Tab-separated table of C-alpha atoms in Angstrom:
chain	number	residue	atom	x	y	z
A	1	UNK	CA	65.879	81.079	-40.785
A	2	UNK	CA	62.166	81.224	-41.109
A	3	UNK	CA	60.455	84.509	-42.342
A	4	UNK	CA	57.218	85.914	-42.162
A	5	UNK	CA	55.122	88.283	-44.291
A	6	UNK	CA	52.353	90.004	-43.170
A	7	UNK	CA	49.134	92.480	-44.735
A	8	UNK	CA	49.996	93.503	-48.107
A	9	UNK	CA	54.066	92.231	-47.990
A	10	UNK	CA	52.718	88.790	-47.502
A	11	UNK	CA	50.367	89.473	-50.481
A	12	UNK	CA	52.431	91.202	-52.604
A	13	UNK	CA	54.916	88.297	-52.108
A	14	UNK	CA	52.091	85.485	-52.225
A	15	UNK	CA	53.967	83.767	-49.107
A	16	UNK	CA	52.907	83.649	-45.370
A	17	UNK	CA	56.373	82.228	-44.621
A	18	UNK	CA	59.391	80.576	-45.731
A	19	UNK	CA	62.742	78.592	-44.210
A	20	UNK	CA	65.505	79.786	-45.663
A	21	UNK	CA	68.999	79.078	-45.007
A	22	UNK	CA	70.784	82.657	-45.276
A	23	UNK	CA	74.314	82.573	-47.056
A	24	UNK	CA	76.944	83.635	-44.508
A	25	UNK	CA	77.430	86.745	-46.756
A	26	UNK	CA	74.168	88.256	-45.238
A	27	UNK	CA	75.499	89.635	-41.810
A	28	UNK	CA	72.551	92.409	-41.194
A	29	UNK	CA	69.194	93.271	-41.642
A	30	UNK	CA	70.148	95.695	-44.535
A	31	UNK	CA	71.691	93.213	-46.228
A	32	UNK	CA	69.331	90.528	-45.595
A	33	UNK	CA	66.689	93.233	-47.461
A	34	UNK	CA	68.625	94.160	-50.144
A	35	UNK	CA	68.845	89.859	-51.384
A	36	UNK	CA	65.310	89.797	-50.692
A	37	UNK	CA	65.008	92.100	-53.507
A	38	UNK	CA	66.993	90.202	-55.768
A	39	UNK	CA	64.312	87.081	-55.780
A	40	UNK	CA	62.018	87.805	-58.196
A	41	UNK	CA	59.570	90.657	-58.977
A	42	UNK	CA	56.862	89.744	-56.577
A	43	UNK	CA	59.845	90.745	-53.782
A	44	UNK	CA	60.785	93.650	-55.383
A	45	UNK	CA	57.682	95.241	-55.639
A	46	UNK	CA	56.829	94.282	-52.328
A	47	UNK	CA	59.635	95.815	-51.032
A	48	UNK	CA	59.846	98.915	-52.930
A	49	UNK	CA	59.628	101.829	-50.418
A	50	UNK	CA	62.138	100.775	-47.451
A	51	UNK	CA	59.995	103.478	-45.423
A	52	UNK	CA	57.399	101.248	-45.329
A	53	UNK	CA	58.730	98.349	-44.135
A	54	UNK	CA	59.183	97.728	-40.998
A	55	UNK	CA	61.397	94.549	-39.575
A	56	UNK	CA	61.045	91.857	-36.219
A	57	UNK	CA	63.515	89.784	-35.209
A	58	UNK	CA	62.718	87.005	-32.859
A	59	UNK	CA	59.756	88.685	-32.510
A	60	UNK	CA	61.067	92.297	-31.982
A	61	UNK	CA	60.915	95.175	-33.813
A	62	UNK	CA	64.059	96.307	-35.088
A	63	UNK	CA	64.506	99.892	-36.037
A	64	UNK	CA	67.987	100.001	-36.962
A	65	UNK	CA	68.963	97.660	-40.160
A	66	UNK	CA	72.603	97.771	-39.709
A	67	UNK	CA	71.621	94.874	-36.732
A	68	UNK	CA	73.328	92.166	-37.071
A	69	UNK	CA	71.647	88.844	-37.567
A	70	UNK	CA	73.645	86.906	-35.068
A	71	UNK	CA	71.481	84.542	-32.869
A	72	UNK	CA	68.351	85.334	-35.109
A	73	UNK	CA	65.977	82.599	-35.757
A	74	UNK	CA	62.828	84.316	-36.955
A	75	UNK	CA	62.829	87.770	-39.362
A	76	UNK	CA	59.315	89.102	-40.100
A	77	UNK	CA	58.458	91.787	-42.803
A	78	UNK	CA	55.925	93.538	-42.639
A	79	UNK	CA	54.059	96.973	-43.119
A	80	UNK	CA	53.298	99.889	-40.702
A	81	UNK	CA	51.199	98.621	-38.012
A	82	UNK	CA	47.210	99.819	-38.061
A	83	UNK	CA	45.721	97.531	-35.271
A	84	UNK	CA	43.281	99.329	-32.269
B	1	UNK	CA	51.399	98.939	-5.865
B	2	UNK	CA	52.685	97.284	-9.157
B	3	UNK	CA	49.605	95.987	-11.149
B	4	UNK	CA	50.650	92.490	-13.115
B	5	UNK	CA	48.828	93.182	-16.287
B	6	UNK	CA	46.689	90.859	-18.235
B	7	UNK	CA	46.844	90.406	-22.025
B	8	UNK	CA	44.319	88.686	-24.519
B	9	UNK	CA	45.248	88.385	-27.592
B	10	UNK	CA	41.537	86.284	-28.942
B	11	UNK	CA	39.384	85.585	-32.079
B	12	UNK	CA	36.051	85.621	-30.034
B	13	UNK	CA	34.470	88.215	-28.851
B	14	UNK	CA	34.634	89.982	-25.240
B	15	UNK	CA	32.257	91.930	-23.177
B	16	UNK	CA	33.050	94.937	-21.871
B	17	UNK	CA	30.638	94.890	-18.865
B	18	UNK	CA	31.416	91.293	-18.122
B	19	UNK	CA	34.858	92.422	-17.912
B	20	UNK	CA	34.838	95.726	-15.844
B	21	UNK	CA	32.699	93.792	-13.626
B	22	UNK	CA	35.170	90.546	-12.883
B	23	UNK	CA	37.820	93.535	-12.303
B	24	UNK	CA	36.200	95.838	-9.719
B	25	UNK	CA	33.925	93.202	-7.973
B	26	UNK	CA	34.065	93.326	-4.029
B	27	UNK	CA	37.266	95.134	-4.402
B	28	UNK	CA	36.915	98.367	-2.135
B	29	UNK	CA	39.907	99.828	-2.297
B	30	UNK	CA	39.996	101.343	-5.953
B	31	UNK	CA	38.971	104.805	-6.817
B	32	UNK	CA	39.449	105.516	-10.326
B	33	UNK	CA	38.168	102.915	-13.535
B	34	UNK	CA	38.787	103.857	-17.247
B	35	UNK	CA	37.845	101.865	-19.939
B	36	UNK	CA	38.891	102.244	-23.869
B	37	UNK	CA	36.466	100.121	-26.172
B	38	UNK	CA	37.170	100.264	-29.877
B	39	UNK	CA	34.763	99.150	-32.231
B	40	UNK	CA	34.260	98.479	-36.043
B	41	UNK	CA	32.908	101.605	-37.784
B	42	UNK	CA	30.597	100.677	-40.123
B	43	UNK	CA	31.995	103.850	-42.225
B	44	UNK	CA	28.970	105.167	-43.385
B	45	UNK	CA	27.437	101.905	-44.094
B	46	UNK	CA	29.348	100.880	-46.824
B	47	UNK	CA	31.662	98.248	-44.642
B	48	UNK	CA	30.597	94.840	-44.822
B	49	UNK	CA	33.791	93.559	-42.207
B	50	UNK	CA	37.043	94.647	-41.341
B	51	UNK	CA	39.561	91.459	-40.904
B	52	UNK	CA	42.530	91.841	-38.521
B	53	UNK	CA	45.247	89.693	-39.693
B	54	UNK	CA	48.198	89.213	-36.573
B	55	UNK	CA	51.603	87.857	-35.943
B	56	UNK	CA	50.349	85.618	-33.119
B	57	UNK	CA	53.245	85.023	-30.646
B	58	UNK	CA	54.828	88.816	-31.505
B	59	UNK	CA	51.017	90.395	-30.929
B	60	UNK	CA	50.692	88.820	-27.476
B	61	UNK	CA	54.343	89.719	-26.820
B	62	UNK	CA	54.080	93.486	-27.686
B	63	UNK	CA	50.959	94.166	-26.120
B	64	UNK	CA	52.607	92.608	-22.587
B	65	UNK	CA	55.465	95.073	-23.262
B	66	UNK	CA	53.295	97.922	-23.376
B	67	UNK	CA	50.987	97.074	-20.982
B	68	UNK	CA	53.727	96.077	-18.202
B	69	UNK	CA	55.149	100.375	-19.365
B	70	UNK	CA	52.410	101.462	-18.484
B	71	UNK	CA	52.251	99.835	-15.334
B	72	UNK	CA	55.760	101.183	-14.414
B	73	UNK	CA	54.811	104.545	-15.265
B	74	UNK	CA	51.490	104.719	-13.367
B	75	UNK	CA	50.577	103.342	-10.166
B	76	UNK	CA	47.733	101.252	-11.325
B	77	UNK	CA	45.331	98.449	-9.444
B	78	UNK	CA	44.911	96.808	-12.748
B	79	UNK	CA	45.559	96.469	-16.130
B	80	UNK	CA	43.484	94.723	-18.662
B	81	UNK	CA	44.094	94.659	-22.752
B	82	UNK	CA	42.556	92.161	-25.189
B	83	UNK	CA	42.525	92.352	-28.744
B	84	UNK	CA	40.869	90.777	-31.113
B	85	UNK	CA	42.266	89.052	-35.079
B	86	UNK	CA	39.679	87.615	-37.382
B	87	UNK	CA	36.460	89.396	-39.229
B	88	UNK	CA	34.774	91.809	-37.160
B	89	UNK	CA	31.589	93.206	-38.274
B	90	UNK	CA	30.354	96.720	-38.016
B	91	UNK	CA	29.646	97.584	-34.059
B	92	UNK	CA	31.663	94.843	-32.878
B	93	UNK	CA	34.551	95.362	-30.381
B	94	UNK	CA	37.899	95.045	-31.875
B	95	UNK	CA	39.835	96.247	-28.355
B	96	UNK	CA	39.190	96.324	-24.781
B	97	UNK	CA	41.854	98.714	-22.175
B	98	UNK	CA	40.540	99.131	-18.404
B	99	UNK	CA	43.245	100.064	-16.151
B	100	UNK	CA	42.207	101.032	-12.545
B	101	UNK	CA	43.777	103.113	-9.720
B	102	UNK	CA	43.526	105.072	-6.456
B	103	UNK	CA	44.114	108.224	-8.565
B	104	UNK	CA	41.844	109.166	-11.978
B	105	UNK	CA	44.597	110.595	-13.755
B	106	UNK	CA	46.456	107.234	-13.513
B	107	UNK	CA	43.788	105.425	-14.598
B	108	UNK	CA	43.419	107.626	-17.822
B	109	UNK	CA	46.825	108.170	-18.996
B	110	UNK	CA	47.769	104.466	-18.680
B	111	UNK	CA	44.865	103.072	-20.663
B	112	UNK	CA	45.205	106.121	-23.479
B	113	UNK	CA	49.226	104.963	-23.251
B	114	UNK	CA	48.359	101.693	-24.109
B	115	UNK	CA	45.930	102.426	-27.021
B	116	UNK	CA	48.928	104.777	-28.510
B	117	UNK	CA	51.247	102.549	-28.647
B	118	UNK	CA	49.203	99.556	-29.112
B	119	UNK	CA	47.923	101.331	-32.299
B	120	UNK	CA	51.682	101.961	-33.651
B	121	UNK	CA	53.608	98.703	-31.927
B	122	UNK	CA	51.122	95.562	-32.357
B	123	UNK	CA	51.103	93.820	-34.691
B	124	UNK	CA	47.727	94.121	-36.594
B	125	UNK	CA	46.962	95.244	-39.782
B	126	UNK	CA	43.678	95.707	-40.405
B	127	UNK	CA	41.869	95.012	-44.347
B	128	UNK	CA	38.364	96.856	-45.190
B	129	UNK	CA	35.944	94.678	-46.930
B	130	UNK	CA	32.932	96.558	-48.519
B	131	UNK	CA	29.250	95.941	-49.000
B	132	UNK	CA	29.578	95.484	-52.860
B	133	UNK	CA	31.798	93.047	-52.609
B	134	UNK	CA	34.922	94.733	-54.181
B	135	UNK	CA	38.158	93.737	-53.220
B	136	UNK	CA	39.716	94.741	-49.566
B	137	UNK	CA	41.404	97.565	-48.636
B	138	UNK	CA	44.435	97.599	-46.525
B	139	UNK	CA	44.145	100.671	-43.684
B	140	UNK	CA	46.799	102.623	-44.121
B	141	UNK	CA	48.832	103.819	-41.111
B	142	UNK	CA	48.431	107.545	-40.122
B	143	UNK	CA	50.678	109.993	-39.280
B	144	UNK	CA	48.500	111.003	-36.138
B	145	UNK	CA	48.934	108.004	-34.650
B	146	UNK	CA	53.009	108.076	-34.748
B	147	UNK	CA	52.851	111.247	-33.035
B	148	UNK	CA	50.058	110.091	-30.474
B	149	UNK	CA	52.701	107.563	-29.449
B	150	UNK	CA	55.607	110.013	-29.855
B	151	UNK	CA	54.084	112.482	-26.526
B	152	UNK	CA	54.481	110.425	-24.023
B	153	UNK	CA	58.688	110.314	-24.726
C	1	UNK	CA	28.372	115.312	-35.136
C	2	UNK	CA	27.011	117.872	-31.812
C	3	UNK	CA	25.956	115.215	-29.134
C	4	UNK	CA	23.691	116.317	-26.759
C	5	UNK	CA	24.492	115.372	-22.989
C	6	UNK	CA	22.946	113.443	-20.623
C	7	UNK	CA	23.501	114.654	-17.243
C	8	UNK	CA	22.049	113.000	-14.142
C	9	UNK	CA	22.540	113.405	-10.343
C	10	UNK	CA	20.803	111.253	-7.933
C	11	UNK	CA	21.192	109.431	-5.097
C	12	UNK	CA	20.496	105.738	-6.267
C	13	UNK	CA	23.507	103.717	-7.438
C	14	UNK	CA	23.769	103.418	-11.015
C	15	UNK	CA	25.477	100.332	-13.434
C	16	UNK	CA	28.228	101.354	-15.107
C	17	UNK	CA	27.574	98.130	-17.707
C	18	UNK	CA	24.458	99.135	-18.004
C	19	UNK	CA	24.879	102.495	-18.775
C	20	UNK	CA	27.648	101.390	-21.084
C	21	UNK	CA	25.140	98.714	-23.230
C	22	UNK	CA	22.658	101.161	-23.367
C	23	UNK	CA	24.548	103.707	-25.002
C	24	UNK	CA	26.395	101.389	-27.869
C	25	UNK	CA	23.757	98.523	-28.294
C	26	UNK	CA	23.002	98.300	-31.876
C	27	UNK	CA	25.040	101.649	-32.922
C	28	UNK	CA	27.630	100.586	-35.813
C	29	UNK	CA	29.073	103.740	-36.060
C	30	UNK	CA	31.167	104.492	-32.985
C	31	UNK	CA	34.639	103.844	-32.810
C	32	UNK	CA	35.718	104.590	-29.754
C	33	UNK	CA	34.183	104.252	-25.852
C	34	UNK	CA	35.612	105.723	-23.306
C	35	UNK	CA	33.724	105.353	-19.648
C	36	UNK	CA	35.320	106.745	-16.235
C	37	UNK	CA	33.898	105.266	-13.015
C	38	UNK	CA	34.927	107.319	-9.780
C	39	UNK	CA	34.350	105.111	-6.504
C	40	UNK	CA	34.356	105.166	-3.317
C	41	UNK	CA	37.865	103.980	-1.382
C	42	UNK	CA	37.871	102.407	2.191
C	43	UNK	CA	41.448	104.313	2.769
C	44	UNK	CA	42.933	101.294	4.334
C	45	UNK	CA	39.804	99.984	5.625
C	46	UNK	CA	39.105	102.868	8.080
C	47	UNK	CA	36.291	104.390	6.385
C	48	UNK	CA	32.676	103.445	6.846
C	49	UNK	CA	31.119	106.105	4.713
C	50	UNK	CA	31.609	108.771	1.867
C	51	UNK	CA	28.512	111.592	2.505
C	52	UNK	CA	27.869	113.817	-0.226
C	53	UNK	CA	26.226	116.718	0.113
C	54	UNK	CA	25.406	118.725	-3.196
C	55	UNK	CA	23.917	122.200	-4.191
C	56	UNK	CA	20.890	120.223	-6.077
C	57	UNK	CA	19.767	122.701	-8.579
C	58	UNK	CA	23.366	123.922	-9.521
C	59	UNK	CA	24.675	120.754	-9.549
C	60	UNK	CA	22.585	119.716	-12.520
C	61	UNK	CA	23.455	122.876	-13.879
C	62	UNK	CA	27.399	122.775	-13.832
C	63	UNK	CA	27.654	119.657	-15.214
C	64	UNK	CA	25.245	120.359	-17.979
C	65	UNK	CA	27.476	123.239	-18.724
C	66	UNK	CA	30.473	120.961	-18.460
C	67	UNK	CA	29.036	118.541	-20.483
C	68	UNK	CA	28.055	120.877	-23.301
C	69	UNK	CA	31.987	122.657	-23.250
C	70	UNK	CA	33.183	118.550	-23.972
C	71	UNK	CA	30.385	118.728	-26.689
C	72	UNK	CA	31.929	121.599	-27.927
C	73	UNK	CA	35.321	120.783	-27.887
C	74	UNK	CA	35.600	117.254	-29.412
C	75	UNK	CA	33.059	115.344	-32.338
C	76	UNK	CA	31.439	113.121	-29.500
C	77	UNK	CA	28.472	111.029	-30.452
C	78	UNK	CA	27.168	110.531	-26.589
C	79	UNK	CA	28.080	112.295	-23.509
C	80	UNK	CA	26.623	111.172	-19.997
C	81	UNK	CA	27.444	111.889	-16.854
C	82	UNK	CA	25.900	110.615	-13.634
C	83	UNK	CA	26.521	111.680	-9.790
C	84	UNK	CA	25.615	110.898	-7.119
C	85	UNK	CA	24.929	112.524	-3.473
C	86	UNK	CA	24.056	111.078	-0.073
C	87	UNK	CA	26.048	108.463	1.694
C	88	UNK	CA	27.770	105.851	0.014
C	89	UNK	CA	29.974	102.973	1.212
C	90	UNK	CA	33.322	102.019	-0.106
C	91	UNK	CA	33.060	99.976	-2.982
C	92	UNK	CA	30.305	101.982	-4.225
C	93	UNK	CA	30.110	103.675	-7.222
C	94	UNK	CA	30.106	107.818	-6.576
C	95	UNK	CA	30.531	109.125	-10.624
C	96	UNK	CA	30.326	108.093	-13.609
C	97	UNK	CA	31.446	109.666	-17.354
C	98	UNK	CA	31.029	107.755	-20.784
C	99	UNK	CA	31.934	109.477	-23.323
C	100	UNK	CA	31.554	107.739	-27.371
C	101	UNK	CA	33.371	109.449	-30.811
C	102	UNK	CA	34.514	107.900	-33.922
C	103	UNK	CA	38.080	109.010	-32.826
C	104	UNK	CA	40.117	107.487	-29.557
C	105	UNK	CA	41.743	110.600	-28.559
C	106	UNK	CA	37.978	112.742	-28.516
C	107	UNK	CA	36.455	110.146	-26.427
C	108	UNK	CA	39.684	110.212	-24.081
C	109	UNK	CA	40.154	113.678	-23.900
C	110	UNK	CA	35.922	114.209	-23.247
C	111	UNK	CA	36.095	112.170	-20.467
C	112	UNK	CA	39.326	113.540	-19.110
C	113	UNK	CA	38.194	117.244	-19.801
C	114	UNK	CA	34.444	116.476	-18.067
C	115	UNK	CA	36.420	114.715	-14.534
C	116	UNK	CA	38.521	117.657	-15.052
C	117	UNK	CA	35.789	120.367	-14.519
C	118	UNK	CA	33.722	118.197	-12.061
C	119	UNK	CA	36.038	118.063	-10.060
C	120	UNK	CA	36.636	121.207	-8.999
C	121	UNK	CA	33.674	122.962	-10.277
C	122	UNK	CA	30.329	121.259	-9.228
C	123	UNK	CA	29.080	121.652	-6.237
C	124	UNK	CA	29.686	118.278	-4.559
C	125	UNK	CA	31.463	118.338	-1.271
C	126	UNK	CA	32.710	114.916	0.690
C	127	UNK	CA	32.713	113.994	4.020
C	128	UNK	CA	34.132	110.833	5.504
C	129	UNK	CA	32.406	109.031	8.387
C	130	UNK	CA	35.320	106.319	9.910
C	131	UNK	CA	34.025	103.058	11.588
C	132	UNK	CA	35.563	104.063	14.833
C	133	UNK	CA	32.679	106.360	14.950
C	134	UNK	CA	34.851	109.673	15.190
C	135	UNK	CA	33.273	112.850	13.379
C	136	UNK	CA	33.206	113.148	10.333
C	137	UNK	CA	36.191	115.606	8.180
C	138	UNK	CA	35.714	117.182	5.300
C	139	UNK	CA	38.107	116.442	2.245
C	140	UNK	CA	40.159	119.258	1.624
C	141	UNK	CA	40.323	120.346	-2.066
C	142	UNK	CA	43.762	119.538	-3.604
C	143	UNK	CA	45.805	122.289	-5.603
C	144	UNK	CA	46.355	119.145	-8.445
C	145	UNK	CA	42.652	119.076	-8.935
C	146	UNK	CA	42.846	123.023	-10.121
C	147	UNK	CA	46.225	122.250	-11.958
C	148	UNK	CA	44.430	119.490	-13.769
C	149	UNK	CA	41.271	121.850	-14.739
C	150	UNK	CA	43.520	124.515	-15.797
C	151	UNK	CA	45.456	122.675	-18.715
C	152	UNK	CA	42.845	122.819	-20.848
C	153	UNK	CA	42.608	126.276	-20.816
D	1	UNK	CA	17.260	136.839	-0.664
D	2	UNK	CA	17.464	133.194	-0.831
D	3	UNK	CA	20.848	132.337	1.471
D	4	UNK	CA	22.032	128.907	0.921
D	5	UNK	CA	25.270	127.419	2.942
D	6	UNK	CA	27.058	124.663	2.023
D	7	UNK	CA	29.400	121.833	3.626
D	8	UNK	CA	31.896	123.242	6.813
D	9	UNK	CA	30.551	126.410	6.146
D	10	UNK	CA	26.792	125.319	6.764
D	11	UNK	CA	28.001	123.923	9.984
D	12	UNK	CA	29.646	126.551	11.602
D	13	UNK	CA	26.780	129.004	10.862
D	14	UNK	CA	24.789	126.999	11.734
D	15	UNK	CA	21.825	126.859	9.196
D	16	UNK	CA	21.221	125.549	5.878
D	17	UNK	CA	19.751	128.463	4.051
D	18	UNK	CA	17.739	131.686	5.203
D	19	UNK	CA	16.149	134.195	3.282
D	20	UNK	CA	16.686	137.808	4.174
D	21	UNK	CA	15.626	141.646	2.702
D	22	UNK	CA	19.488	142.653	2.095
D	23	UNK	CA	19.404	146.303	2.818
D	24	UNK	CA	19.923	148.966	-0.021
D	25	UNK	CA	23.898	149.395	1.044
D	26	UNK	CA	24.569	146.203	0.049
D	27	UNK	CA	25.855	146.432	-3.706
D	28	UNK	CA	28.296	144.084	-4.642
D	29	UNK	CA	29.473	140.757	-3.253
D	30	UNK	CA	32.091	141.859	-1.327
D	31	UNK	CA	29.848	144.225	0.541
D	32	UNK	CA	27.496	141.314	1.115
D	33	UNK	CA	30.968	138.812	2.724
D	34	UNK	CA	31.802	141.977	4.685
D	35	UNK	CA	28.606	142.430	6.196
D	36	UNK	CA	27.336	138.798	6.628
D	37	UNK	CA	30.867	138.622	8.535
D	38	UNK	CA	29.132	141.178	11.149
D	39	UNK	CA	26.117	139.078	12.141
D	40	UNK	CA	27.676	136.764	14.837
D	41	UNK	CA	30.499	134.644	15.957
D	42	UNK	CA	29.256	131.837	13.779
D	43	UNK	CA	29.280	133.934	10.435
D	44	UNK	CA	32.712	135.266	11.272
D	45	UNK	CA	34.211	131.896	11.710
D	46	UNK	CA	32.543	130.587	8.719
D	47	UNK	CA	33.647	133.269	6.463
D	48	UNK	CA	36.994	134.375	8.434
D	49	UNK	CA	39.115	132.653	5.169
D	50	UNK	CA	38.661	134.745	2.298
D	51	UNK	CA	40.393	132.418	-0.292
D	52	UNK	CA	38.369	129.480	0.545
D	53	UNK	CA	34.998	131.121	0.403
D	54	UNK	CA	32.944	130.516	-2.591
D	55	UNK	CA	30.317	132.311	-4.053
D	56	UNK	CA	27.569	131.580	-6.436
D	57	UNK	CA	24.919	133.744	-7.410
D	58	UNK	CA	21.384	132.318	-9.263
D	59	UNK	CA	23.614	128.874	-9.190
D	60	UNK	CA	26.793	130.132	-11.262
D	61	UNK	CA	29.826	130.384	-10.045
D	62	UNK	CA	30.969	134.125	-9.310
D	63	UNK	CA	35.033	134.622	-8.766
D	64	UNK	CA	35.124	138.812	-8.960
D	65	UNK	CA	33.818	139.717	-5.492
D	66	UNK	CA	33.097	143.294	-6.681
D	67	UNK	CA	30.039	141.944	-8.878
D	68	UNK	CA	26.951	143.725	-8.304
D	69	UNK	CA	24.146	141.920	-6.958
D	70	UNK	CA	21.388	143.153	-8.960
D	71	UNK	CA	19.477	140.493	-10.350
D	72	UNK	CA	19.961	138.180	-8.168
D	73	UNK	CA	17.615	136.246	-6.089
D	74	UNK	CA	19.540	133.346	-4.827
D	75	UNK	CA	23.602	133.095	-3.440
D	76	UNK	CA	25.348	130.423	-2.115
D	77	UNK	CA	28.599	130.510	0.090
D	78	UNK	CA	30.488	126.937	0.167
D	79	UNK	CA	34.094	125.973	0.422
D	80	UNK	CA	36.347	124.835	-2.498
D	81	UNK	CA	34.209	122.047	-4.249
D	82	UNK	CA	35.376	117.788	-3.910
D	83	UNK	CA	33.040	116.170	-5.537
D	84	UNK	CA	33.980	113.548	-7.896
């Protein structure tokens, strides 16, 4: 899986991107989010307020984090859009 | 009359002129061009650049989904959108919309469309960097803007 | 921020690039640019020529006063509108509006609001010439022209 | 009285302006329609639509018919406006 961090995630986290091979325990977004969280500080604080983060998959937004992952290739995080 | 619309998605520059020029040029049959330019603010002077960082293939992506709305919605001639990623100075263009019909109110609501949701669905994030050199800012998304988007449901 | 229009009617062609350099070149403080151009169709190809015949001294008039409601209304930092009279070909331009704020939905809206008022409330009136060299008609005023005035009420 | 006509209604009278001593009776706007509407064929097919006529006196528009005309030097009659 490779994921992306953007604007302040990506700094907060001090990656641009990573591949990652998910454990088949991690079925949706939720999940996926809630093991981010458990890597280290610099993901927790990143991903403190879930209202701020907003979530692509293959490139699309996804509103609803009880998605499923299936046939996902690319997950980005990232915050509340301010381009324009 | 189903405009295709064309998307940009660019570090250089554009011109505005150049561009509503190449789009109405010996065409005869149009009746209503509106443009949207948005440029850097130089925020009272204390903004030295603004940097817009982009996911590249979602950005181009997005702004085709809107833009190809927008020509469902409206019976437009045209549709142009570019956007710009990298450091923009104060007075530069960051974004160009010019969307052109047979009918003005066409023409207006589909380029203010796309600026709505372009504003709340692209993927940009723009980061303030100031005269004296202190650290950048992140902008921080307004409320406004969700609701902007959220009238045209 | 009170901008003070600029509100021309003539019967030369004017440059809608032009106009639009003129009024950002070297500015660093405007966010948002919003020009309408209104031009001339060929319906179909039938039409040879638009005539417009004004009310010269109350044109000017009207859409100063338009102008200065916009002013009033929204923070724009420039206002102009331009119109034009006599006979003009399709292609051609026949108005234009540019209207500049710090904000995107003021420098929509201004625009929108000053085609709004024009529209049905200077004293413009068209008359089409066809190339098979029949008589001239008069456009009809449309009932959505006064619909579109009266939401901003 | 400077008489200006505008558009189908300049046609069909005839004339693009005139300027006429408006006799004492003549108080309001509507008086002014009624009687303009008794100076010929050609004024009373100009004018013979009521809800199409326009009126504006020293160049602003006037929509109440019973106006007075004091003050005024200059009125205009013209159909609905299409400019634009």
């Amino acid at each position: 899986m490779k994921i992306l961090y953007f604007a302040w995630i990506r700094e907060r986290i001090g990656l641009p991107s990573e591949d990652i091979s998910l454990s088949k325990d991690i079925e949706t977004v939720q999940q996926f989010l809630d093991w981010m969280k458990t890597r280290g500080e610099n993901f927790e604080y990143a991903l403190e307020h879930d209202q701020v983060v907003r979530i692509a998959l293959n490139q699309q937004h996804c509103n609803d984090f009880s998605t499923r992952l299936d046939g996902i290739n690319e997950i980005a995080i990232f915050p509340p859009m301010t381009g324009g | 009359m189903t405009a295709k619309p064309v998307v940009r998605v660019q570090a250089q520059d554009f011109d505005t002129a150049k561009e509503l020029e190449a789009m109405t040029k010996g065409q005869t049959n149009i009746g209503a061009v509106v443009s949207f330019t948005g440029l850097c603010r130089d925020e009272g002077g204390v903004l030295e650049t603004l940097e817009l960082e982009h996911y590249a293939g979602m950005a181009t992506a997005q702004l085709n989904d809107i833009a190809q709305q927008a020509c469902k919605r409206w019976p437009l001639e045209h549709l142009l959108v570019i956007h710009r990623y990298g450091k923009i100075p104060p007075g530069k263009n960051i974004v160009l919309v010019i969307a052109t019909s047979s009918h003005r109110q066409a023409a207006f609501d589909g380029a203010s469309f796309v600026m709505d949701f372009l504003k709340t669905n692209a993927p940009f994030w723009k980061k303030e960097h100031f005269k004296d050199g202190s650290t950048g800012q992140w902008v921080e998304a307004k409320d406004k803007d969700d609701k902007a988007r959220d009238r045209w449901d």
